[in-house]
């Protein structure tokens, strides 16, 4: 099962939602499961920067996690 459990808005053109999969937000590589929700390409932002922002700034939990349906994939 998967749920959106929190998020981060760095106020510099990047927003990401943190996802828990089977109760954990921790990916095997040590980063955090997330969905890049919004980014400002005019400011040079890239989706790959979401992990750095989450690692440096942390994230804020939601009061009520939102269940989502996910499909396993590799990019």
GROMACS .gro file of N, CA and C in nm:
model
  225
    1UNK      N    1   0.084  -0.118   0.000
    1UNK     CA    2   0.000   0.000   0.000
    1UNK      C    3   0.089   0.124   0.000
    2UNK      N    4   0.036   0.233  -0.051
    2UNK     CA    5   0.111   0.358  -0.061
    2UNK      C    6   0.023   0.474  -0.015
    3UNK      N    7   0.088   0.570   0.053
    3UNK     CA    8   0.017   0.688   0.099
    3UNK      C    9   0.108   0.810   0.087
    4UNK      N   10   0.049   0.923   0.051
    4UNK     CA   11   0.121   1.050   0.061
    4UNK      C   12   0.116   1.088   0.208
    5UNK      N   13   0.233   1.100   0.270
    5UNK     CA   14   0.239   1.124   0.414
    5UNK      C   15   0.293   1.263   0.450
    6UNK      N   16   0.342   1.336   0.352
    6UNK     CA   17   0.396   1.468   0.380
    6UNK      C   18   0.447   1.536   0.255
    7UNK      N   19   0.515   1.647   0.274
    7UNK     CA   20   0.567   1.718   0.158
    7UNK      C   21   0.664   1.827   0.196
    8UNK      N   22   0.719   1.887   0.093
    8UNK     CA   23   0.814   1.998   0.107
    8UNK      C   24   0.790   2.098  -0.006
    9UNK      N   25   0.794   2.225   0.027
    9UNK     CA   26   0.793   2.333  -0.071
    9UNK      C   27   0.913   2.420  -0.035
   10UNK      N   28   1.013   2.421  -0.121
   10UNK     CA   29   1.135   2.496  -0.086
   10UNK      C   30   1.125   2.646  -0.115
   11UNK      N   31   1.010   2.690  -0.166
   11UNK     CA   32   0.987   2.832  -0.197
   11UNK      C   33   1.086   2.884  -0.301
   12UNK      N   34   1.154   2.792  -0.370
   12UNK     CA   35   1.248   2.830  -0.475
   12UNK      C   36   1.217   2.757  -0.605
   13UNK      N   37   1.090   2.714  -0.617
   13UNK     CA   38   1.046   2.654  -0.741
   13UNK      C   39   1.035   2.503  -0.742
   14UNK      N   40   1.035   2.440  -0.624
   14UNK     CA   41   1.023   2.294  -0.621
   14UNK      C   42   0.931   2.250  -0.508
   15UNK      N   43   0.837   2.163  -0.543
   15UNK     CA   44   0.749   2.101  -0.444
   15UNK      C   45   0.751   1.951  -0.465
   16UNK      N   46   0.755   1.876  -0.354
   16UNK     CA   47   0.753   1.730  -0.362
   16UNK      C   48   0.662   1.676  -0.252
   17UNK      N   49   0.600   1.562  -0.281
   17UNK     CA   50   0.519   1.492  -0.183
   17UNK      C   51   0.593   1.367  -0.140
   18UNK      N   52   0.600   1.344  -0.011
   18UNK     CA   53   0.668   1.227   0.042
   18UNK      C   54   0.568   1.112   0.050
   19UNK      N   55   0.613   0.995   0.005
   19UNK     CA   56   0.527   0.877  -0.004
   19UNK      C   57   0.580   0.767   0.087
   20UNK      N   58   0.488   0.704   0.160
   20UNK     CA   59   0.522   0.585   0.238
   20UNK      C   60   0.473   0.463   0.161
   21UNK      N   61   0.560   0.367   0.142
   21UNK     CA   62   0.524   0.241   0.076
   21UNK      C   63   0.537   0.131   0.180
   22UNK      N   64   0.425   0.063   0.203
   22UNK     CA   65   0.420  -0.039   0.309
   22UNK      C   66   0.471   0.017   0.441
   23UNK      N   67   0.437   0.143   0.469
   23UNK     CA   68   0.469   0.205   0.597
   23UNK      C   69   0.604   0.273   0.607
   24UNK      N   70   0.687   0.267   0.504
   24UNK     CA   71   0.820   0.327   0.510
   24UNK      C   72   0.841   0.431   0.400
   25UNK      N   73   0.906   0.541   0.436
   25UNK     CA   74   0.941   0.644   0.337
   25UNK      C   75   1.084   0.626   0.287
   26UNK      N   76   1.156   0.530   0.345
   26UNK     CA   77   1.298   0.510   0.312
   26UNK      C   78   1.318   0.419   0.192
   27UNK      N   79   1.386   0.471   0.090
   27UNK     CA   80   1.421   0.390  -0.026
   27UNK      C   81   1.545   0.308   0.005
   28UNK      N   82   1.565   0.196  -0.066
   28UNK     CA   83   1.683   0.113  -0.042
   28UNK      C   84   1.816   0.188  -0.057
   29UNK      N   85   1.817   0.294  -0.140
   29UNK     CA   86   1.942   0.369  -0.161
   29UNK      C   87   1.965   0.477  -0.055
   30UNK      N   88   1.876   0.483   0.044
   30UNK     CA   89   1.891   0.580   0.152
   30UNK      C   90   1.816   0.710   0.132
   31UNK      N   91   1.761   0.732   0.013
   31UNK     CA   92   1.684   0.853  -0.011
   31UNK      C   93   1.538   0.827   0.030
   32UNK      N   94   1.449   0.915  -0.010
   32UNK     CA   95   1.310   0.912   0.035
   32UNK      C   96   1.217   0.891  -0.083
   33UNK      N   97   1.120   0.801  -0.066
   33UNK     CA   98   1.017   0.786  -0.168
   33UNK      C   99   0.941   0.917  -0.178
   34UNK      N  100   0.920   0.964  -0.301
   34UNK     CA  101   0.851   1.091  -0.319
   34UNK      C  102   0.793   1.101  -0.460
   35UNK      N  103   0.709   1.201  -0.476
   35UNK     CA  104   0.655   1.241  -0.606
   35UNK      C  105   0.692   1.388  -0.623
   36UNK      N  106   0.762   1.421  -0.730
   36UNK     CA  107   0.788   1.562  -0.759
   36UNK      C  108   0.657   1.620  -0.809
   37UNK      N  109   0.602   1.713  -0.735
   37UNK     CA  110   0.468   1.764  -0.764
   37UNK      C  111   0.473   1.887  -0.855
   38UNK      N  112   0.567   1.974  -0.831
   38UNK     CA  113   0.573   2.098  -0.907
   38UNK      C  114   0.717   2.145  -0.913
   39UNK      N  115   0.757   2.195  -1.030
   39UNK     CA  116   0.889   2.255  -1.040
   39UNK      C  117   0.888   2.366  -1.143
   40UNK      N  118   0.972   2.464  -1.120
   40UNK     CA  119   0.980   2.581  -1.206
   40UNK      C  120   1.102   2.568  -1.296
   41UNK      N  121   1.078   2.523  -1.417
   41UNK     CA  122   1.188   2.503  -1.512
   41UNK      C  123   1.254   2.636  -1.551
   42UNK      N  124   1.179   2.744  -1.545
   42UNK     CA  125   1.237   2.875  -1.577
   42UNK      C  126   1.344   2.914  -1.475
   43UNK      N  127   1.336   2.857  -1.356
   43UNK     CA  128   1.436   2.883  -1.252
   43UNK      C  129   1.543   2.775  -1.251
   44UNK      N  130   1.539   2.688  -1.353
   44UNK     CA  131   1.641   2.585  -1.366
   44UNK      C  132   1.618   2.462  -1.279
   45UNK      N  133   1.499   2.449  -1.222
   45UNK     CA  134   1.472   2.336  -1.135
   45UNK      C  135   1.448   2.209  -1.216
   46UNK      N  136   1.493   2.098  -1.160
   46UNK     CA  137   1.479   1.966  -1.223
   46UNK      C  138   1.424   1.869  -1.120
   47UNK      N  139   1.349   1.771  -1.168
   47UNK     CA  140   1.286   1.674  -1.078
   47UNK      C  141   1.387   1.601  -0.991
   48UNK      N  142   1.504   1.576  -1.045
   48UNK     CA  143   1.608   1.504  -0.971
   48UNK      C  144   1.650   1.579  -0.843
   49UNK      N  145   1.622   1.707  -0.836
   49UNK     CA  146   1.660   1.787  -0.719
   49UNK      C  147   1.570   1.761  -0.598
   50UNK      N  148   1.459   1.694  -0.617
   50UNK     CA  149   1.367   1.668  -0.506
   50UNK      C  150   1.434   1.594  -0.392
   51UNK      N  151   1.511   1.491  -0.422
   51UNK     CA  152   1.578   1.415  -0.316
   51UNK      C  153   1.673   1.503  -0.237
   52UNK      N  154   1.746   1.591  -0.304
   52UNK     CA  155   1.838   1.680  -0.233
   52UNK      C  156   1.763   1.774  -0.139
   53UNK      N  157   1.652   1.829  -0.187
   53UNK     CA  158   1.573   1.921  -0.105
   53UNK      C  159   1.517   1.848   0.017
   54UNK      N  160   1.464   1.728  -0.002
   54UNK     CA  161   1.410   1.651   0.110
   54UNK      C  162   1.521   1.619   0.210
   55UNK      N  163   1.637   1.578   0.161
   55UNK     CA  164   1.748   1.542   0.250
   55UNK      C  165   1.799   1.663   0.330
   56UNK      N  166   1.806   1.779   0.265
   56UNK     CA  167   1.862   1.897   0.332
   56UNK      C  168   1.762   1.967   0.423
   57UNK      N  169   1.636   1.971   0.381
   57UNK     CA  170   1.537   2.051   0.454
   57UNK      C  171   1.436   1.968   0.533
   58UNK      N  172   1.433   1.838   0.508
   58UNK     CA  173   1.331   1.756   0.572
   58UNK      C  174   1.196   1.776   0.504
   59UNK      N  175   1.092   1.729   0.567
   59UNK     CA  176   0.958   1.743   0.511
   59UNK      C  177   0.857   1.752   0.624
   60UNK      N  178   0.740   1.807   0.590
   60UNK     CA  179   0.633   1.824   0.689
   60UNK      C  180   0.528   1.716   0.671
   61UNK      N  181   0.493   1.646   0.780
   61UNK     CA  182   0.393   1.541   0.769
   61UNK      C  183   0.252   1.598   0.750
   62UNK      N  184   0.169   1.523   0.681
   62UNK     CA  185   0.028   1.558   0.669
   62UNK      C  186  -0.047   1.510   0.793
   63UNK      N  187  -0.150   1.581   0.832
   63UNK     CA  188  -0.235   1.536   0.942
   63UNK      C  189  -0.308   1.408   0.905
   64UNK      N  190  -0.349   1.400   0.779
   64UNK     CA  191  -0.424   1.284   0.730
   64UNK      C  192  -0.359   1.232   0.602
   65UNK      N  193  -0.278   1.127   0.611
   65UNK     CA  194  -0.216   1.071   0.490
   65UNK      C  195  -0.321   1.035   0.385
   66UNK      N  196  -0.281   1.045   0.258
   66UNK     CA  197  -0.372   1.023   0.146
   66UNK      C  198  -0.332   0.894   0.074
   67UNK      N  199  -0.419   0.792   0.075
   67UNK     CA  200  -0.387   0.669   0.003
   67UNK      C  201  -0.378   0.696  -0.147
   68UNK      N  202  -0.281   0.634  -0.212
   68UNK     CA  203  -0.267   0.644  -0.357
   68UNK      C  204  -0.241   0.505  -0.415
   69UNK      N  205  -0.271   0.492  -0.542
   69UNK     CA  206  -0.242   0.367  -0.612
   69UNK      C  207  -0.114   0.387  -0.691
   70UNK      N  208  -0.021   0.296  -0.676
   70UNK     CA  209   0.105   0.306  -0.749
   70UNK      C  210   0.126   0.181  -0.833
   71UNK      N  211   0.203   0.197  -0.939
   71UNK     CA  212   0.238   0.087  -1.029
   71UNK      C  213   0.390   0.080  -1.031
   72UNK      N  214   0.449  -0.032  -0.991
   72UNK     CA  215   0.595  -0.043  -0.991
   72UNK      C  216   0.653  -0.016  -1.130
   73UNK      N  217   0.760   0.061  -1.134
   73UNK     CA  218   0.827   0.092  -1.261
   73UNK      C  219   0.970   0.135  -1.231
   74UNK      N  220   1.055   0.125  -1.330
   74UNK     CA  221   1.192   0.175  -1.320
   74UNK      C  222   1.215   0.271  -1.436
   75UNK      N  223   1.287   0.379  -1.410
   75UNK     CA  224   1.314   0.479  -1.514
   75UNK      C  225   1.461   0.483  -1.541
   0.00000   0.00000   0.00000
